[in-house]
Amino acid sequence: MVELSKERVEQILHEETTKKEELETILRSIYTRYMHLFENYFADLDALNDDKVAELKKYHEETKSLVRYYYLDIPQDICTDIKEFENKYCAKLLGSDWHDYIMKTYEDFRENSKRGDKSEEYLKAEFTREALSAFYEVMDYIFREGFGTESRAAKTLVSGIKDLFFGKDS
């Protein structure tokens, strides 16, 4: 784990985010750092090399340290989801076998792709688009409720079902 000075924590929280509320600022900072990490990772698959991955891994270590620093301030379900995300994806994408993992994942994508005779450039762009889309879906799942921006329609539906079964004052 990377040691973070108070100055670096302040920089991460206040220079990299625009929110002022403490929990929202912490969550937005963590979300923003993951977003930058994965956008940079998938920006150009051909440019990924050990040096670039090492640079991204250092940035990632700071993010993990930030999570650990504010662990008790972050709702437990979010911490659990982040840990699962870390173990399932980050360890593979930033680990020593990152190249083998990303190439196997890309080859699987190419083989399962029903995109006909598309160019390699097109397939890599499509792979990147789908990888980032999946990343944002995971981030949405992890952080949406913590930001208080979960679906109002879902809340209304659940409320309506509860009212139907248990009455309006439940």
PDB file of C-alpha atoms in Angstrom:
ATOM      1  CA  MET A   1       0.000   0.000   0.000  1.00  0.00           C
ATOM      2  CA  VAL A   2       1.200   3.526  -0.748  1.00  0.00           C
ATOM      3  CA  GLU A   3       1.493   5.928   2.200  1.00  0.00           C
ATOM      4  CA  LEU A   4      -0.492   9.094   1.631  1.00  0.00           C
ATOM      5  CA  SER A   5       0.499  12.309   3.336  1.00  0.00           C
ATOM      6  CA  LYS A   6      -2.243  14.584   4.621  1.00  0.00           C
ATOM      7  CA  GLU A   7      -1.329  17.007   1.851  1.00  0.00           C
ATOM      8  CA  ARG A   8      -1.800  14.310  -0.816  1.00  0.00           C
ATOM      9  CA  VAL A   9      -5.146  13.275   0.686  1.00  0.00           C
ATOM     10  CA  GLU A  10      -6.266  16.916   0.627  1.00  0.00           C
ATOM     11  CA  GLN A  11      -5.091  17.218  -2.974  1.00  0.00           C
ATOM     12  CA  ILE A  12      -6.950  14.066  -4.001  1.00  0.00           C
ATOM     13  CA  LEU A  13     -10.144  15.128  -2.221  1.00  0.00           C
ATOM     14  CA  HIS A  14     -10.252  18.774  -3.159  1.00  0.00           C
ATOM     15  CA  GLU A  15      -8.320  19.268  -6.366  1.00  0.00           C
ATOM     16  CA  GLU A  16      -9.675  16.207  -8.138  1.00  0.00           C
ATOM     17  CA  THR A  17     -13.295  16.672  -7.097  1.00  0.00           C
ATOM     18  CA  THR A  18     -15.752  19.540  -7.057  1.00  0.00           C
ATOM     19  CA  LYS A  19     -18.098  18.428  -4.291  1.00  0.00           C
ATOM     20  CA  LYS A  20     -17.786  19.810  -0.780  1.00  0.00           C
ATOM     21  CA  GLU A  21     -19.866  17.285   1.214  1.00  0.00           C
ATOM     22  CA  GLU A  22     -17.596  14.896   3.028  1.00  0.00           C
ATOM     23  CA  LEU A  23     -19.000  11.469   2.093  1.00  0.00           C
ATOM     24  CA  GLU A  24     -19.979  12.573  -1.396  1.00  0.00           C
ATOM     25  CA  THR A  25     -16.533  14.111  -1.857  1.00  0.00           C
ATOM     26  CA  ILE A  26     -14.835  10.908  -0.784  1.00  0.00           C
ATOM     27  CA  LEU A  27     -17.027   8.738  -3.013  1.00  0.00           C
ATOM     28  CA  ARG A  28     -16.717  11.093  -5.974  1.00  0.00           C
ATOM     29  CA  SER A  29     -12.949  11.170  -5.582  1.00  0.00           C
ATOM     30  CA  ILE A  30     -12.726   7.367  -5.532  1.00  0.00           C
ATOM     31  CA  TYR A  31     -15.121   7.050  -8.468  1.00  0.00           C
ATOM     32  CA  THR A  32     -13.243   9.726 -10.438  1.00  0.00           C
ATOM     33  CA  ARG A  33      -9.915   8.016  -9.842  1.00  0.00           C
ATOM     34  CA  TYR A  34     -11.266   4.646 -11.028  1.00  0.00           C
ATOM     35  CA  MET A  35     -12.768   6.386 -14.057  1.00  0.00           C
ATOM     36  CA  HIS A  36      -9.433   8.023 -14.968  1.00  0.00           C
ATOM     37  CA  LEU A  37      -7.581   4.773 -14.356  1.00  0.00           C
ATOM     38  CA  PHE A  38      -9.724   2.686 -16.670  1.00  0.00           C
ATOM     39  CA  GLU A  39     -10.160   5.353 -19.335  1.00  0.00           C
ATOM     40  CA  ASN A  40      -6.374   5.685 -19.476  1.00  0.00           C
ATOM     41  CA  TYR A  41      -5.935   1.916 -19.441  1.00  0.00           C
ATOM     42  CA  PHE A  42      -8.233   1.350 -22.401  1.00  0.00           C
ATOM     43  CA  ALA A  43      -7.365   4.561 -24.276  1.00  0.00           C
ATOM     44  CA  ASP A  44      -4.928   2.768 -26.574  1.00  0.00           C
ATOM     45  CA  LEU A  45      -4.483  -0.979 -26.176  1.00  0.00           C
ATOM     46  CA  ASP A  46      -1.533  -0.970 -28.561  1.00  0.00           C
ATOM     47  CA  ALA A  47       0.294   1.555 -26.367  1.00  0.00           C
ATOM     48  CA  LEU A  48      -0.066  -0.551 -23.207  1.00  0.00           C
ATOM     49  CA  ASN A  49       3.282  -1.792 -22.001  1.00  0.00           C
ATOM     50  CA  ASP A  50       4.899  -2.645 -18.678  1.00  0.00           C
ATOM     51  CA  ASP A  51       5.895   0.987 -18.051  1.00  0.00           C
ATOM     52  CA  LYS A  52       2.388   2.313 -18.723  1.00  0.00           C
ATOM     53  CA  VAL A  53       0.821  -0.404 -16.546  1.00  0.00           C
ATOM     54  CA  ALA A  54       3.338   0.376 -13.762  1.00  0.00           C
ATOM     55  CA  GLU A  55       2.332   4.048 -13.965  1.00  0.00           C
ATOM     56  CA  LEU A  56      -1.352   3.121 -13.809  1.00  0.00           C
ATOM     57  CA  LYS A  57      -0.681   0.686 -10.973  1.00  0.00           C
ATOM     58  CA  LYS A  58       0.955   3.461  -8.929  1.00  0.00           C
ATOM     59  CA  TYR A  59      -2.112   5.655  -9.473  1.00  0.00           C
ATOM     60  CA  HIS A  60      -4.286   2.685  -8.505  1.00  0.00           C
ATOM     61  CA  GLU A  61      -2.290   2.100  -5.309  1.00  0.00           C
ATOM     62  CA  GLU A  62      -3.064   5.688  -4.286  1.00  0.00           C
ATOM     63  CA  THR A  63      -6.758   5.043  -4.927  1.00  0.00           C
ATOM     64  CA  LYS A  64      -6.682   1.893  -2.790  1.00  0.00           C
ATOM     65  CA  SER A  65      -4.911   3.855  -0.058  1.00  0.00           C
ATOM     66  CA  LEU A  66      -7.590   6.527  -0.212  1.00  0.00           C
ATOM     67  CA  VAL A  67     -10.281   3.858   0.216  1.00  0.00           C
ATOM     68  CA  ARG A  68      -8.392   2.410   3.164  1.00  0.00           C
ATOM     69  CA  TYR A  69      -7.884   5.879   4.683  1.00  0.00           C
ATOM     70  CA  TYR A  70     -11.642   6.545   4.645  1.00  0.00           C
ATOM     71  CA  TYR A  71     -12.762   2.943   5.040  1.00  0.00           C
ATOM     72  CA  LEU A  72     -14.963   3.583   8.083  1.00  0.00           C
ATOM     73  CA  ASP A  73     -16.559   6.657   6.490  1.00  0.00           C
ATOM     74  CA  ILE A  74     -17.638   4.715   3.406  1.00  0.00           C
ATOM     75  CA  PRO A  75     -20.786   2.553   3.679  1.00  0.00           C
ATOM     76  CA  GLN A  76     -19.835  -1.099   4.159  1.00  0.00           C
ATOM     77  CA  ASP A  77     -21.706  -2.336   1.072  1.00  0.00           C
ATOM     78  CA  ILE A  78     -19.655   0.026  -1.087  1.00  0.00           C
ATOM     79  CA  CYS A  79     -16.407  -1.150   0.540  1.00  0.00           C
ATOM     80  CA  THR A  80     -17.412  -4.779  -0.048  1.00  0.00           C
ATOM     81  CA  ASP A  81     -18.276  -4.066  -3.688  1.00  0.00           C
ATOM     82  CA  ILE A  82     -15.004  -2.193  -4.226  1.00  0.00           C
ATOM     83  CA  LYS A  83     -13.049  -5.100  -2.731  1.00  0.00           C
ATOM     84  CA  GLU A  84     -14.855  -7.558  -5.006  1.00  0.00           C
ATOM     85  CA  PHE A  85     -14.159  -5.309  -8.024  1.00  0.00           C
ATOM     86  CA  GLU A  86     -10.499  -5.063  -7.007  1.00  0.00           C
ATOM     87  CA  ASN A  87     -10.129  -8.835  -6.695  1.00  0.00           C
ATOM     88  CA  LYS A  88     -12.041  -9.662  -9.852  1.00  0.00           C
ATOM     89  CA  TYR A  89     -10.731  -7.030 -12.288  1.00  0.00           C
ATOM     90  CA  CYS A  90      -7.977  -4.754 -11.014  1.00  0.00           C
ATOM     91  CA  ALA A  91      -5.736  -7.608  -9.915  1.00  0.00           C
ATOM     92  CA  LYS A  92      -5.904  -9.070 -13.429  1.00  0.00           C
ATOM     93  CA  LEU A  93      -5.619  -5.830 -15.392  1.00  0.00           C
ATOM     94  CA  LEU A  94      -2.760  -4.431 -13.313  1.00  0.00           C
ATOM     95  CA  GLY A  95      -1.062  -7.645 -12.171  1.00  0.00           C
ATOM     96  CA  SER A  96       2.094  -9.203 -13.533  1.00  0.00           C
ATOM     97  CA  ASP A  97       0.110 -11.201 -16.124  1.00  0.00           C
ATOM     98  CA  TRP A  98      -1.812  -8.143 -17.365  1.00  0.00           C
ATOM     99  CA  HIS A  99      -0.685  -8.648 -20.969  1.00  0.00           C
ATOM    100  CA  ASP A 100      -1.814 -12.279 -21.129  1.00  0.00           C
ATOM    101  CA  TYR A 101      -5.141 -11.409 -19.501  1.00  0.00           C
ATOM    102  CA  ILE A 102      -5.963  -8.468 -21.773  1.00  0.00           C
ATOM    103  CA  MET A 103      -4.907 -10.346 -24.908  1.00  0.00           C
ATOM    104  CA  LYS A 104      -6.946 -13.436 -23.986  1.00  0.00           C
ATOM    105  CA  THR A 105      -9.943 -11.256 -23.185  1.00  0.00           C
ATOM    106  CA  TYR A 106      -9.558  -9.429 -26.497  1.00  0.00           C
ATOM    107  CA  GLU A 107      -9.144 -12.705 -28.432  1.00  0.00           C
ATOM    108  CA  ASP A 108     -12.300 -14.087 -26.782  1.00  0.00           C
ATOM    109  CA  PHE A 109     -14.099 -10.889 -27.769  1.00  0.00           C
ATOM    110  CA  ARG A 110     -12.881 -11.197 -31.362  1.00  0.00           C
ATOM    111  CA  GLU A 111     -13.920 -14.855 -31.615  1.00  0.00           C
ATOM    112  CA  ASN A 112     -17.365 -14.194 -30.148  1.00  0.00           C
ATOM    113  CA  SER A 113     -17.837 -11.007 -32.110  1.00  0.00           C
ATOM    114  CA  LYS A 114     -20.519 -11.111 -34.760  1.00  0.00           C
ATOM    115  CA  ARG A 115     -19.123  -8.110 -36.561  1.00  0.00           C
ATOM    116  CA  GLY A 116     -18.268  -9.823 -39.832  1.00  0.00           C
ATOM    117  CA  ASP A 117     -15.217  -8.707 -41.716  1.00  0.00           C
ATOM    118  CA  LYS A 118     -14.441  -5.657 -39.621  1.00  0.00           C
ATOM    119  CA  SER A 119     -10.914  -4.316 -39.397  1.00  0.00           C
ATOM    120  CA  GLU A 120      -8.660  -4.952 -36.423  1.00  0.00           C
ATOM    121  CA  GLU A 121      -8.832  -1.234 -35.624  1.00  0.00           C
ATOM    122  CA  TYR A 122     -12.638  -1.357 -35.556  1.00  0.00           C
ATOM    123  CA  LEU A 123     -12.628  -4.464 -33.324  1.00  0.00           C
ATOM    124  CA  LYS A 124     -10.202  -2.879 -30.850  1.00  0.00           C
ATOM    125  CA  ALA A 125     -12.342   0.254 -30.693  1.00  0.00           C
ATOM    126  CA  GLU A 126     -15.451  -1.865 -30.168  1.00  0.00           C
ATOM    127  CA  PHE A 127     -13.672  -3.923 -27.488  1.00  0.00           C
ATOM    128  CA  THR A 128     -12.637  -0.724 -25.711  1.00  0.00           C
ATOM    129  CA  ARG A 129     -16.169   0.676 -25.937  1.00  0.00           C
ATOM    130  CA  GLU A 130     -17.669  -2.497 -24.473  1.00  0.00           C
ATOM    131  CA  ALA A 131     -15.000  -2.773 -21.766  1.00  0.00           C
ATOM    132  CA  LEU A 132     -15.609   0.818 -20.652  1.00  0.00           C
ATOM    133  CA  SER A 133     -19.370   0.324 -20.821  1.00  0.00           C
ATOM    134  CA  ALA A 134     -19.071  -2.725 -18.547  1.00  0.00           C
ATOM    135  CA  PHE A 135     -16.790  -0.741 -16.235  1.00  0.00           C
ATOM    136  CA  TYR A 136     -19.330   2.086 -15.945  1.00  0.00           C
ATOM    137  CA  GLU A 137     -22.119  -0.408 -15.228  1.00  0.00           C
ATOM    138  CA  VAL A 138     -20.059  -1.837 -12.359  1.00  0.00           C
ATOM    139  CA  MET A 139     -19.258   1.642 -11.048  1.00  0.00           C
ATOM    140  CA  ASP A 140     -22.943   2.547 -11.292  1.00  0.00           C
ATOM    141  CA  TYR A 141     -23.815  -0.529  -9.248  1.00  0.00           C
ATOM    142  CA  ILE A 142     -21.151   0.244  -6.627  1.00  0.00           C
ATOM    143  CA  PHE A 143     -21.616   4.001  -6.197  1.00  0.00           C
ATOM    144  CA  ARG A 144     -25.120   5.041  -7.313  1.00  0.00           C
ATOM    145  CA  GLU A 145     -26.848   4.576  -3.963  1.00  0.00           C
ATOM    146  CA  GLY A 146     -23.947   6.194  -2.085  1.00  0.00           C
ATOM    147  CA  PHE A 147     -24.388   9.324  -4.173  1.00  0.00           C
ATOM    148  CA  GLY A 148     -28.134   9.287  -3.528  1.00  0.00           C
ATOM    149  CA  THR A 149     -28.818   9.178  -7.264  1.00  0.00           C
ATOM    150  CA  GLU A 150     -30.335   5.730  -7.578  1.00  0.00           C
ATOM    151  CA  SER A 151     -33.402   5.376  -9.756  1.00  0.00           C
ATOM    152  CA  ARG A 152     -36.413   7.267  -8.448  1.00  0.00           C
ATOM    153  CA  ALA A 153     -38.615   5.067 -10.614  1.00  0.00           C
ATOM    154  CA  ALA A 154     -37.334   1.988  -8.780  1.00  0.00           C
ATOM    155  CA  LYS A 155     -37.896   3.708  -5.424  1.00  0.00           C
ATOM    156  CA  THR A 156     -41.430   4.670  -6.490  1.00  0.00           C
ATOM    157  CA  LEU A 157     -42.124   1.127  -7.660  1.00  0.00           C
ATOM    158  CA  VAL A 158     -40.870  -0.397  -4.404  1.00  0.00           C
ATOM    159  CA  SER A 159     -42.836   2.171  -2.420  1.00  0.00           C
ATOM    160  CA  GLY A 160     -45.969   1.406  -4.453  1.00  0.00           C
ATOM    161  CA  ILE A 161     -45.564  -2.334  -3.893  1.00  0.00           C
ATOM    162  CA  LYS A 162     -45.044  -1.794  -0.157  1.00  0.00           C
ATOM    163  CA  ASP A 163     -48.135   0.437  -0.045  1.00  0.00           C
ATOM    164  CA  LEU A 164     -50.129  -2.179  -1.893  1.00  0.00           C
ATOM    165  CA  PHE A 165     -49.186  -5.004   0.471  1.00  0.00           C
ATOM    166  CA  PHE A 166     -48.737  -3.187   3.776  1.00  0.00           C
ATOM    167  CA  GLY A 167     -50.802   0.013   3.454  1.00  0.00           C
ATOM    168  CA  LYS A 168     -49.679   3.601   2.983  1.00  0.00           C
ATOM    169  CA  ASP A 169     -48.282   4.100   6.505  1.00  0.00           C
ATOM    170  CA  SER A 170     -45.812   1.212   6.475  1.00  0.00           C
TER     171      SER A 170
END
